[in-house]
mmCIF file of C-alpha atoms and ligand atoms in Angstrom:
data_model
loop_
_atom_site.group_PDB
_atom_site.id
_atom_site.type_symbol
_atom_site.label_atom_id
_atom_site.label_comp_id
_atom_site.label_asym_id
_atom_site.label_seq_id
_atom_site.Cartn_x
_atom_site.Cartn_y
_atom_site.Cartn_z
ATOM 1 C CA UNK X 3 34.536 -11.297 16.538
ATOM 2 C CA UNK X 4 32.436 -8.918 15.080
ATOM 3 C CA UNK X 5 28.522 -9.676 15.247
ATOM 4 C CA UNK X 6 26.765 -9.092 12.338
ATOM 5 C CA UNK X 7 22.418 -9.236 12.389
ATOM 6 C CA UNK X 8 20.138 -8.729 9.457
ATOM 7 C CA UNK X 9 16.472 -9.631 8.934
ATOM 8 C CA UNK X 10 13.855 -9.458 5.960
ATOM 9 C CA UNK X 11 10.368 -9.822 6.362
ATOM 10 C CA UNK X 12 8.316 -12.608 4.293
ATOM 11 C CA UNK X 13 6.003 -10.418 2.630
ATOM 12 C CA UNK X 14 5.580 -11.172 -1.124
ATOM 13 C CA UNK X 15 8.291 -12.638 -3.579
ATOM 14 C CA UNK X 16 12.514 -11.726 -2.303
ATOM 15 C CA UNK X 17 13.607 -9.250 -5.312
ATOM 16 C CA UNK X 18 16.607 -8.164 -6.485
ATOM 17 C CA UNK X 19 16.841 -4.946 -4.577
ATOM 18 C CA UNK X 20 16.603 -7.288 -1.790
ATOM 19 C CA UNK X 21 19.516 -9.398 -2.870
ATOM 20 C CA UNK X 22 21.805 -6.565 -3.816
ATOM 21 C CA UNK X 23 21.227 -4.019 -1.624
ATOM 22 C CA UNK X 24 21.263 -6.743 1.470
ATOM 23 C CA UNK X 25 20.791 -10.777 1.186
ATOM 24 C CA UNK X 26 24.212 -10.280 -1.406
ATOM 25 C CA UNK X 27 25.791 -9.213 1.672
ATOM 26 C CA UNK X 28 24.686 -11.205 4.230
ATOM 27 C CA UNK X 29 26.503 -13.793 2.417
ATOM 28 C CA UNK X 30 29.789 -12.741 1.522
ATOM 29 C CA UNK X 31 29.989 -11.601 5.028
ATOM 30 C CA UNK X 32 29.601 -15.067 6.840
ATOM 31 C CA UNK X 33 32.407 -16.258 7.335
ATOM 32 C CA UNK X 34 34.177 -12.796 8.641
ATOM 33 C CA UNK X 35 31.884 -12.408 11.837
ATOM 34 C CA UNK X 36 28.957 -13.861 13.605
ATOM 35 C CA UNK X 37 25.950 -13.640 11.419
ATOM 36 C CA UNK X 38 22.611 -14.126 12.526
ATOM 37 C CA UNK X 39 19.617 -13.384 10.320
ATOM 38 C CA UNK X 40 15.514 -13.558 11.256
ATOM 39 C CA UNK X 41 12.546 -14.050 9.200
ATOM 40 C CA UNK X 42 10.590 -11.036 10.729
ATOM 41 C CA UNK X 43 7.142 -12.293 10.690
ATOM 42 C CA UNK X 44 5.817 -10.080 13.787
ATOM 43 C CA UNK X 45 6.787 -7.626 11.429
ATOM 44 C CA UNK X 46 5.051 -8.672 8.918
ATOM 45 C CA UNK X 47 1.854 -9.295 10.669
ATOM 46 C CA UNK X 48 1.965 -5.007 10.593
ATOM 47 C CA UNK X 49 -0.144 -5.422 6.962
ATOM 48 C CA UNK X 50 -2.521 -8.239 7.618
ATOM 49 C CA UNK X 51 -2.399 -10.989 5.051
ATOM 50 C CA UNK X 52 -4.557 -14.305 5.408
ATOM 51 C CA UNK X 53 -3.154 -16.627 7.589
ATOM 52 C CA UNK X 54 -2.729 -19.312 5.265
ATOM 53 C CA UNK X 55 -0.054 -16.899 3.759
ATOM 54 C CA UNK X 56 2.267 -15.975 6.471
ATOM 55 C CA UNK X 57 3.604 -19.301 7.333
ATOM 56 C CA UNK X 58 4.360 -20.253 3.621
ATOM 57 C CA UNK X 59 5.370 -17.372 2.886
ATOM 58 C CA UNK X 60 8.200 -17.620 5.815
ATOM 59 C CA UNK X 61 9.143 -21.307 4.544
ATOM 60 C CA UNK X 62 9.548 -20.398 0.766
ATOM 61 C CA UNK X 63 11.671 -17.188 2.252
ATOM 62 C CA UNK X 64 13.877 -19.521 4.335
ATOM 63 C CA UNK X 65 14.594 -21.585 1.110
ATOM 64 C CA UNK X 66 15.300 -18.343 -0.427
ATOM 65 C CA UNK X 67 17.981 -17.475 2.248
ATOM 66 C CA UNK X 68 19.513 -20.508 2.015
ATOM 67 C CA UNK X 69 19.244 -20.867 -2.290
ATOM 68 C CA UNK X 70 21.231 -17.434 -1.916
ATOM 69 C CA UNK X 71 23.936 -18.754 -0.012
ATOM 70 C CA UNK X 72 23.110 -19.048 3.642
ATOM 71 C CA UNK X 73 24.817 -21.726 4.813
ATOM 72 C CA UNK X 74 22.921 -22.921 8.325
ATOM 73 C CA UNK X 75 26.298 -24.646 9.247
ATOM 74 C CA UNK X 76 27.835 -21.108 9.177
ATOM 75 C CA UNK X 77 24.899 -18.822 9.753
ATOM 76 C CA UNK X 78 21.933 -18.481 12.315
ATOM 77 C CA UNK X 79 18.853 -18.616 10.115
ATOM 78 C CA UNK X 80 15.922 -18.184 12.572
ATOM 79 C CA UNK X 81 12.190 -17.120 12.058
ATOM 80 C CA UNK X 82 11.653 -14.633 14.675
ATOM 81 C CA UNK X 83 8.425 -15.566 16.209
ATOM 82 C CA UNK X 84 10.060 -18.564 17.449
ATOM 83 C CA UNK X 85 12.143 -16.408 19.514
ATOM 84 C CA UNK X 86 10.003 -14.941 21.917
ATOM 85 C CA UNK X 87 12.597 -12.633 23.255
ATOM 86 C CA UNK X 88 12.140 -9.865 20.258
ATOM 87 C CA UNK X 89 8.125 -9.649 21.426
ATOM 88 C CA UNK X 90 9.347 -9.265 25.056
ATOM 89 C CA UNK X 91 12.689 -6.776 24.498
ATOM 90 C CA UNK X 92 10.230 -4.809 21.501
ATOM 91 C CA UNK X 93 7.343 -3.902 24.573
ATOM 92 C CA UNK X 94 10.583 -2.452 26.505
ATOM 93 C CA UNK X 95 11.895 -0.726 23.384
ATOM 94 C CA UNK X 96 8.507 0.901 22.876
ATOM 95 C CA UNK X 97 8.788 2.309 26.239
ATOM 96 C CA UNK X 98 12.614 3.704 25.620
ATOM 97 C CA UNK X 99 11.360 5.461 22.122
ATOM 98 C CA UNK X 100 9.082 8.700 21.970
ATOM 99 C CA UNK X 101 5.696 8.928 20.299
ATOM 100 C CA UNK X 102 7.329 12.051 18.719
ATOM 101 C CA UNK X 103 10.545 10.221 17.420
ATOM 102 C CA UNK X 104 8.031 7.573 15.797
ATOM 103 C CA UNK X 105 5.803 10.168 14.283
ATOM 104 C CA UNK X 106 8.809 11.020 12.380
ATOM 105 C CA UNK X 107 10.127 8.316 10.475
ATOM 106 C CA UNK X 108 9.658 8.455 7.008
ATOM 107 C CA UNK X 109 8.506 4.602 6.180
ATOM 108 C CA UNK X 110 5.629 5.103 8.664
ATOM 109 C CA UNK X 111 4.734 8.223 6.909
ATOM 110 C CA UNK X 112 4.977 6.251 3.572
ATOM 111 C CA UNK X 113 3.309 3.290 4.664
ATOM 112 C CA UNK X 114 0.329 5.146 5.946
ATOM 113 C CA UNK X 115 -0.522 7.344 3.248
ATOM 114 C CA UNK X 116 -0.778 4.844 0.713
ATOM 115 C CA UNK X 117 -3.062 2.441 2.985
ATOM 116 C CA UNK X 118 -4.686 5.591 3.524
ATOM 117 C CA UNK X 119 -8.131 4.114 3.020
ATOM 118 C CA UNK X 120 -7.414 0.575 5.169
ATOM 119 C CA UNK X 121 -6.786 -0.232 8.342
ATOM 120 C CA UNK X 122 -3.838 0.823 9.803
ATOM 121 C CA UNK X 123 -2.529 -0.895 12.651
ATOM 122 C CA UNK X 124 -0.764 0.588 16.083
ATOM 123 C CA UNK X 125 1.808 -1.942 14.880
ATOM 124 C CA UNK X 126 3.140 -0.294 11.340
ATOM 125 C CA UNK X 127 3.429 2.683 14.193
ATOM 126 C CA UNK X 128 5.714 1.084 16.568
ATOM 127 C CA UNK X 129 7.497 -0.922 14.258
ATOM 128 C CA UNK X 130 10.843 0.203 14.308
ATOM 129 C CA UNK X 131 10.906 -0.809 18.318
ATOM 130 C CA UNK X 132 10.223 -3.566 17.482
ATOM 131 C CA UNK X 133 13.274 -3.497 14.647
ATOM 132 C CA UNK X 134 15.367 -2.174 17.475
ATOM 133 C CA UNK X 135 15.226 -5.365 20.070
ATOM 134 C CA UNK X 136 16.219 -7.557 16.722
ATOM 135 C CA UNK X 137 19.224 -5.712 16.475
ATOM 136 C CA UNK X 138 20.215 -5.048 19.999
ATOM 137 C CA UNK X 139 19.404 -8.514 21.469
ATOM 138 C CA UNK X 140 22.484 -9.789 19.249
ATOM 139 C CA UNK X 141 24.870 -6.895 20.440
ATOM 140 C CA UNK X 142 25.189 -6.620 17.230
ATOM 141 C CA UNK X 143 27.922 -4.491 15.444
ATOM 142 C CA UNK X 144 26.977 -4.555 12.235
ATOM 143 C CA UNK X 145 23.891 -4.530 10.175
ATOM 144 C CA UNK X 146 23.903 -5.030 6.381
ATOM 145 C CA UNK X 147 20.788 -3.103 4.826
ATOM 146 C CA UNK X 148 19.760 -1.528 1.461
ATOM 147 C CA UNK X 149 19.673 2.378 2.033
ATOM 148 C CA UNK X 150 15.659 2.626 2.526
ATOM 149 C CA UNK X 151 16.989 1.178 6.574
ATOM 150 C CA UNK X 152 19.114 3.681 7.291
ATOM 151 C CA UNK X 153 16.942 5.836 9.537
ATOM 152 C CA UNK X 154 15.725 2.188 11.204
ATOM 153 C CA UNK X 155 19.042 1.981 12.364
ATOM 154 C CA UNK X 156 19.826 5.484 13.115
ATOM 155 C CA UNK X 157 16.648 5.126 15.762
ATOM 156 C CA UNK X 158 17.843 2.030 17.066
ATOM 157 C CA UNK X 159 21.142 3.613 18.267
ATOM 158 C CA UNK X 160 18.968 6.454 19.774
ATOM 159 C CA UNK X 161 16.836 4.135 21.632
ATOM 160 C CA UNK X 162 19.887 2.088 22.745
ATOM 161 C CA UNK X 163 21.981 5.038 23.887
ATOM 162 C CA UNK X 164 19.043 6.762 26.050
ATOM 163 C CA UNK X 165 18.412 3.115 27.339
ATOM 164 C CA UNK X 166 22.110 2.591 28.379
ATOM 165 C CA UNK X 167 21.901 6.230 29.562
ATOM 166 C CA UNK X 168 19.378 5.486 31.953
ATOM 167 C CA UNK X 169 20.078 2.030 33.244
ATOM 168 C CA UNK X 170 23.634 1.886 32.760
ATOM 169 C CA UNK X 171 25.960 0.116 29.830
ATOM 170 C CA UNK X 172 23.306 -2.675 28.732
ATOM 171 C CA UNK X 173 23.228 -2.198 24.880
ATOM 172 C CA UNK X 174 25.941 -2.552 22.004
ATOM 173 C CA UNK X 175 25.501 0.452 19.612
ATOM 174 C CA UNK X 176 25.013 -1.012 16.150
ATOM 175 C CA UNK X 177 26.184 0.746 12.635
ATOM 176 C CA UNK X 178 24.486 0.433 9.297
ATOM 177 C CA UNK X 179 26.509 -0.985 6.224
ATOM 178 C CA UNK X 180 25.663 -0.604 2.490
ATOM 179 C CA UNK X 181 26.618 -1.874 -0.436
ATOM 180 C CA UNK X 182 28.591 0.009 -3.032
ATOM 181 C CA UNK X 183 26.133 -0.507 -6.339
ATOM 182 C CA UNK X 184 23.012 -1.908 -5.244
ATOM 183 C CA UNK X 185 22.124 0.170 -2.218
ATOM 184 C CA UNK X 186 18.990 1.236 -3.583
ATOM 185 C CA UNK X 187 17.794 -0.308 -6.511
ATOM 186 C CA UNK X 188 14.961 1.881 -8.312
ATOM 187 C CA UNK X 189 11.673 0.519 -10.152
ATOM 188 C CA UNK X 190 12.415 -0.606 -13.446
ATOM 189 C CA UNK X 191 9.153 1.404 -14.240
ATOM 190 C CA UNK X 192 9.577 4.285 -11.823
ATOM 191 C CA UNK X 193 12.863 5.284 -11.674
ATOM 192 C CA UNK X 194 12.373 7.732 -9.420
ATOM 193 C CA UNK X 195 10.735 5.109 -6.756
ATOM 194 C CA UNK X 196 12.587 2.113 -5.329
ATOM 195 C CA UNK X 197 11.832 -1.482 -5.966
ATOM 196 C CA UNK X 198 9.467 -2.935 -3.363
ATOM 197 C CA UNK X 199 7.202 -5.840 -2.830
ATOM 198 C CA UNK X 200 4.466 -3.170 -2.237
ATOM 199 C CA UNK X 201 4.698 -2.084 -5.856
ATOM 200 C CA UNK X 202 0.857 -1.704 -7.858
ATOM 201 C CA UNK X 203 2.225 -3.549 -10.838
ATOM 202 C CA UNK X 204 4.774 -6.373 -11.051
ATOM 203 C CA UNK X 205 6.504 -4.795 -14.666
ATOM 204 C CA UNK X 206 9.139 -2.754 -12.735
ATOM 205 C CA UNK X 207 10.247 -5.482 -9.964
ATOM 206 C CA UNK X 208 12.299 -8.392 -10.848
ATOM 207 C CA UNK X 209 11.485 -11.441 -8.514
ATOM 208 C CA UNK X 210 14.643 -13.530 -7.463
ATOM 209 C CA UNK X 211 12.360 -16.676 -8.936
ATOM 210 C CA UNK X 212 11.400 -14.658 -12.621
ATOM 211 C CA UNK X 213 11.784 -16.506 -15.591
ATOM 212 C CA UNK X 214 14.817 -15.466 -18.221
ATOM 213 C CA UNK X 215 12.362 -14.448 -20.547
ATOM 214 C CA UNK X 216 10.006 -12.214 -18.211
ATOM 215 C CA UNK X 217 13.354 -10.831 -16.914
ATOM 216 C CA UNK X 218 15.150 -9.681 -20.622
ATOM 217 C CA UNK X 219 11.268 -8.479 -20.722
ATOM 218 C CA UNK X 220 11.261 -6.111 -17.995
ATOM 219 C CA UNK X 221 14.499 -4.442 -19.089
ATOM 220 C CA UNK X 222 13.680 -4.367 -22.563
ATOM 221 C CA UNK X 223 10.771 -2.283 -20.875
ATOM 222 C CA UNK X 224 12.475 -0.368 -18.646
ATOM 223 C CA UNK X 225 11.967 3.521 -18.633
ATOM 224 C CA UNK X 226 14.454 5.697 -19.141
ATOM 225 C CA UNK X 227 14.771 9.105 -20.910
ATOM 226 C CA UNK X 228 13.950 11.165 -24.303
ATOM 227 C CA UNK X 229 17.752 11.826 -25.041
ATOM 228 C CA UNK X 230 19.782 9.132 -25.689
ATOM 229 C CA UNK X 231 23.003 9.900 -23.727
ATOM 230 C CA UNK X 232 24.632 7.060 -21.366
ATOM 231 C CA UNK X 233 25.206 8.502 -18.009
ATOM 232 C CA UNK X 234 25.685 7.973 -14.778
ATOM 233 C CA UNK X 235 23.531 10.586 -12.921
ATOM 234 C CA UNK X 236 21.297 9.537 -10.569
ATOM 235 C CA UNK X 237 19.192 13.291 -10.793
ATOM 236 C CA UNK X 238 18.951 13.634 -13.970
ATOM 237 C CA UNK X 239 18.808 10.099 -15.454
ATOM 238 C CA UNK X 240 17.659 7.568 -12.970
ATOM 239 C CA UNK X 241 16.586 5.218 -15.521
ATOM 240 C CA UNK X 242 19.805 4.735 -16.771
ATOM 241 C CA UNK X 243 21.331 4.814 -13.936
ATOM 242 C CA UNK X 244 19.589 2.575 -12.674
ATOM 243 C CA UNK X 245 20.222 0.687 -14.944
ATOM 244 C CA UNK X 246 23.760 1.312 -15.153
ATOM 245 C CA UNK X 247 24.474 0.478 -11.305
ATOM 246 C CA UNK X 248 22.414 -3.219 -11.519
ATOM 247 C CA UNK X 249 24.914 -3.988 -14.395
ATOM 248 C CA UNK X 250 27.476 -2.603 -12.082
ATOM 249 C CA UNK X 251 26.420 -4.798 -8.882
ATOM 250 C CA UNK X 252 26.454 -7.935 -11.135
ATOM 251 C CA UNK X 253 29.580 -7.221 -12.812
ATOM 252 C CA UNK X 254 31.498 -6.220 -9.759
ATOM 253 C CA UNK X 255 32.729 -2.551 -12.131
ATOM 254 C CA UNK X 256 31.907 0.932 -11.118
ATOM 255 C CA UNK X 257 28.540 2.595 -12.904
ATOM 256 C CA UNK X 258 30.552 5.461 -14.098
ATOM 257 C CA UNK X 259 32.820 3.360 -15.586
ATOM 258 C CA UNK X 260 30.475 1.406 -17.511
ATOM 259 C CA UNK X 261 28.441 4.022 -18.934
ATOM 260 C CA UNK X 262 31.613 5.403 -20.594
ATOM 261 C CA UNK X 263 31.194 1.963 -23.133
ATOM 262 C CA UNK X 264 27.369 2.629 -23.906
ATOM 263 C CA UNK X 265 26.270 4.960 -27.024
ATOM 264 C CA UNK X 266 22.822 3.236 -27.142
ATOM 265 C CA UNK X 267 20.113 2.203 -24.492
ATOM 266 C CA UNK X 268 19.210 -0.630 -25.903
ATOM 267 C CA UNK X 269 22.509 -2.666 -25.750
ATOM 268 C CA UNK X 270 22.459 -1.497 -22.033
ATOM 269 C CA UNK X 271 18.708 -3.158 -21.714
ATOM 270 C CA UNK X 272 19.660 -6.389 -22.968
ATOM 271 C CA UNK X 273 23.295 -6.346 -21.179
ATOM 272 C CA UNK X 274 21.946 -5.593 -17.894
ATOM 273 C CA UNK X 275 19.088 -8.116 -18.180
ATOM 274 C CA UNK X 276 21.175 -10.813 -18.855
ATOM 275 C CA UNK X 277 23.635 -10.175 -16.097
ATOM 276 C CA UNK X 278 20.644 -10.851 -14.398
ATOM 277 C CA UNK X 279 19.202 -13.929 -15.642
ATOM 278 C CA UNK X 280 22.835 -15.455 -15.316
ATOM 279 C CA UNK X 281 23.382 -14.352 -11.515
ATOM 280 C CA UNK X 282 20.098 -15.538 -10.760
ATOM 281 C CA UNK X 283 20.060 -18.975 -12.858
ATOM 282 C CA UNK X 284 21.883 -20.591 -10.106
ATOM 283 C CA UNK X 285 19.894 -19.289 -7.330
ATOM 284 C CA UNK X 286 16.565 -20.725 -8.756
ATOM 285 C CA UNK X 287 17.822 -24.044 -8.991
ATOM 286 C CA UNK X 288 18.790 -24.325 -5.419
ATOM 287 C CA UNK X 289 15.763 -22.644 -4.072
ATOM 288 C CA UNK X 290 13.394 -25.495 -6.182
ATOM 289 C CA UNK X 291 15.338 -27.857 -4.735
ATOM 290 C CA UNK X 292 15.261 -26.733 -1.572
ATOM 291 C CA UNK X 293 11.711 -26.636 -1.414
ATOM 292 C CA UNK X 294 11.418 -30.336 -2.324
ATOM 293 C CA UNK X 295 12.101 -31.046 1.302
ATOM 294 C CA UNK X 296 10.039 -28.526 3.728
ATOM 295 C CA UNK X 297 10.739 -30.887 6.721
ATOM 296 C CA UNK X 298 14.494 -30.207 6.023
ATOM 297 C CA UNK X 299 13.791 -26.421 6.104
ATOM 298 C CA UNK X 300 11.812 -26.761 9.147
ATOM 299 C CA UNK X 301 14.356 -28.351 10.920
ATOM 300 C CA UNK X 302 17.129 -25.712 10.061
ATOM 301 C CA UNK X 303 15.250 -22.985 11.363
ATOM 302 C CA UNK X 304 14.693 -24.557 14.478
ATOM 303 C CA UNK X 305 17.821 -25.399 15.427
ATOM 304 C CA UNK X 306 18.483 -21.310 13.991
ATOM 305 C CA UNK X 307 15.725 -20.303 16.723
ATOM 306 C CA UNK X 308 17.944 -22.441 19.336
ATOM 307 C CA UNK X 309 21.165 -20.747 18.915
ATOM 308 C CA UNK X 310 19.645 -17.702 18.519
ATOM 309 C CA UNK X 311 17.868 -17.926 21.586
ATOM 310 C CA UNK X 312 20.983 -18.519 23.362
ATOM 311 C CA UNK X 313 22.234 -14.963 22.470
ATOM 312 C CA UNK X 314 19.235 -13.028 22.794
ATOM 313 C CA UNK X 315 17.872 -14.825 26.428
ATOM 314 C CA UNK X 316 21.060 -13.565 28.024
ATOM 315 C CA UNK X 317 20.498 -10.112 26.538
ATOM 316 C CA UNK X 318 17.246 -9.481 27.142
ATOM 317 C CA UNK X 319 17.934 -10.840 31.086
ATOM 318 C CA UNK X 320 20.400 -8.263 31.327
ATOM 319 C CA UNK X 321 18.086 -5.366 29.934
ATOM 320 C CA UNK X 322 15.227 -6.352 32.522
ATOM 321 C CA UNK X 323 17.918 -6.763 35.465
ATOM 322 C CA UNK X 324 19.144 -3.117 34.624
ATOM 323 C CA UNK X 325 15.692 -1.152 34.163
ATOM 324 C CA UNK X 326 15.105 -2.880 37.756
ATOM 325 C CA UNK X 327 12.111 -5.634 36.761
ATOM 326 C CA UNK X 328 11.801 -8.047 39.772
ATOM 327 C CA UNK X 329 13.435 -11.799 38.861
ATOM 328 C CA UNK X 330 10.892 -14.488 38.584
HETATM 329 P P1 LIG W 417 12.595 -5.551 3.909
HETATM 330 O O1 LIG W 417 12.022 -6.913 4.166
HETATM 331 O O2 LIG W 417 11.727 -4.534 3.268
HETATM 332 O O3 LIG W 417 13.904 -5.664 3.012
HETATM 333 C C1 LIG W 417 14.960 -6.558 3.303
HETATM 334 C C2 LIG W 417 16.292 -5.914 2.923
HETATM 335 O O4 LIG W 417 16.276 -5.533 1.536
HETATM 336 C C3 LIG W 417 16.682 -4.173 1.394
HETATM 337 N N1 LIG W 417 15.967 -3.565 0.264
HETATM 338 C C4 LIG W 417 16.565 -2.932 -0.758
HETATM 339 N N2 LIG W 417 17.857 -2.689 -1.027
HETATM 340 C C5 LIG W 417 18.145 -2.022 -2.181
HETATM 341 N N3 LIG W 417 17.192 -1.594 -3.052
HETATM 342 C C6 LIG W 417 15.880 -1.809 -2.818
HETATM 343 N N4 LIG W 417 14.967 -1.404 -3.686
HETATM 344 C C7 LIG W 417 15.521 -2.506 -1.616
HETATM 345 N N5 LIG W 417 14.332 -2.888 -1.078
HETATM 346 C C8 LIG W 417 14.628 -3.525 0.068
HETATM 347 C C9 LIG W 417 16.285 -3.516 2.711
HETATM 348 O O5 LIG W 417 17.045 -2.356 2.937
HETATM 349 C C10 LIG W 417 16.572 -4.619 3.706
HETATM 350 O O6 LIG W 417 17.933 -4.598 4.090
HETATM 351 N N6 LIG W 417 12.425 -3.282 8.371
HETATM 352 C C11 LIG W 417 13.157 -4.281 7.573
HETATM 353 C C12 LIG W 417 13.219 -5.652 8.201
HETATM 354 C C13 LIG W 417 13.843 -5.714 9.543
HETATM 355 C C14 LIG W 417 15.239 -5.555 9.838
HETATM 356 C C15 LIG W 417 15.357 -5.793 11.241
HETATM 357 C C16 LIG W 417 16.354 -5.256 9.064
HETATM 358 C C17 LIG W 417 13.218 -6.002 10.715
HETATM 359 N N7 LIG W 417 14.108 -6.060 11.728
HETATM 360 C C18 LIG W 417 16.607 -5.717 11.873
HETATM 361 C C19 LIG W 417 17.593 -5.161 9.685
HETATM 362 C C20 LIG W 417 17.708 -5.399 11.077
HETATM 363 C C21 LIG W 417 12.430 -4.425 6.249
HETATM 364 O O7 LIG W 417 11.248 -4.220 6.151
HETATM 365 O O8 LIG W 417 13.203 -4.962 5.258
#
């Protein structure tokens, strides 16, 4: 069966480049393969936040998985700090990946620039080794990300393949899989930027847990261009077409042919925003349930971390045995 492995880190609110480039998914793919998806807090620890934060912020995310679709019977929710195998696999991933191949990767670059003035920590450098042992501790086949991942997993594959190069056939090389519409969903705002939790202002992201109103708002908002021509052309329009491919990812049509029934911007605006509101009324209502009972959420992901563990214990055994580390 094939193994599918995804994670998200709990860093500010889930939004809905999250949930169609990748949580959408992670859920229509359950029942086809073996799914197992992390909270990544070490991950998350890269950009420190207060520690009263983190841990919240990793419960109200595992409601979120689960308001989404999720279902723990089905798939292995786990937070991965309670798996100590990715910390343990990630130091031996980190020694398998070059300070040159690190230098290179484009969200580091990102990601350091803009904290330019702050601390930046060794972590947000060897970060995607870390990313690396989450995949390959699942033998994963197949991960579903939004585009911005693609390199992530592109370096895991390199890591694994010089890895099983040098110790012999340890790793399972993993392949990235992206949506159709949805793969990279743009700021509503920026156009020319993608959505992201890291965004300065809130006006171009739409939260999973926005109201209606703030939602129709943001579209009504959105930028686009000074002509007024309804196209799908992501160079020279990606307002509209941004607009035209989160209409496409909720209605399940193709951009191109939805932009052939537009004259006007505005009807787009309002049509788009209201697919919206109605894909994520149901989602809302589950989540605030859901977090009504924080002891039930706790006990899913544990018994997530213990079938998790399961997989990734025997993997990470079989790593150490091959690069030669002595058995305890
Ligand atoms: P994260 O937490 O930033 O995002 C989670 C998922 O959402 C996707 N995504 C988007 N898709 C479309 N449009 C957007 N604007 C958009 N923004 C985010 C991401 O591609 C991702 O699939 N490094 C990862 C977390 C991670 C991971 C892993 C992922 C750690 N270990 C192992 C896969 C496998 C990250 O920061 O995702």
């Amino acid at each position: 069966m094939t193994r599918v492995l995804s994670c998200i880190q709990p860093t500010g609110d889930v939004h809905l480049g999250n949930y169609l480039g990748a949580l959408r998914n992670w859920v229509s793919g359950q029942h086809d393969a073996e799914v197992f998806h992390g909270i990544v807090d070490l991950h998350a620890l890269t950009v420190t936040e207060a520690p009263e934060v983190l841990g919240k912020a990793t419960l109200s995310l595992a409601a979120m998985l689960f308001a989404v679709g999720l279902d723990p019977d089905v798939a292995t929710v786990f937070v991965q700090s309670h798996v100590t195998e990715h910390s343990q696999l990630g130091w031996m991933m980190e020694c398998t990946v070059s300070y040159g191949e690190l230098s290179r990767m484009t969200q580091f670059k990102d990601k350091s620039a803009k904290r330019e003035a702050e601390f930046i920590s060794a972590g947000l450098f060897t970060y995607p080794a870390l990313q690396a042992a989450d995949i390959l501790l699942y033998d994963t086949d197949e991960v579903p990300v939004g585009d911005d991942q693609r390199q992530h997993i592109e370096i895991t594959r390199d890591i694994a393949i010089r890895f099983n190069h040098r110790f012999g056939d340890t790793f399972v090389l993993p392949k990235a899989v992206t949506p159709k519409s949805g793969a990279r969903v743009m700021d509503l705002q920026d156009p020319t930027s993608k959505m992201s939790k890291s965004a300065t202002t809130d006006s171009g992201l739409i939260s999973l847990l926005d109201e209606p109103a703030a939602v129709l708002k943001k579209f009504k908002r959105a930028v686009t261009d000074s002509d007024s021509e309804v196209r799908y052309d992501r160079a020279e329009k990606p307002g509209v077409s941004n607009l035209l491919e989160i209409l496409a990812a909720c209605t399940g049509e193709t951009a191109e042919a939805l932009a052939t029934r537009y004259s006007q911007y505005g009807p787009l605006k309002t049509d788009a925003g209201e697919a919206v509101v109605e894909l994520l009324r149901p989602i809302q209502a589950r989540y605030h349930e859901l977090m009504t009972d924080r002891g039930e959420l706790q006990s899913l992901l544990r018994k997530g971390a213990g079938k998790a563990r399961v997989v990734a214990a025997a993997t990470l055994a079989r790593a150490q045995a091959n690069a030669g580390l002595l058995p305890a």
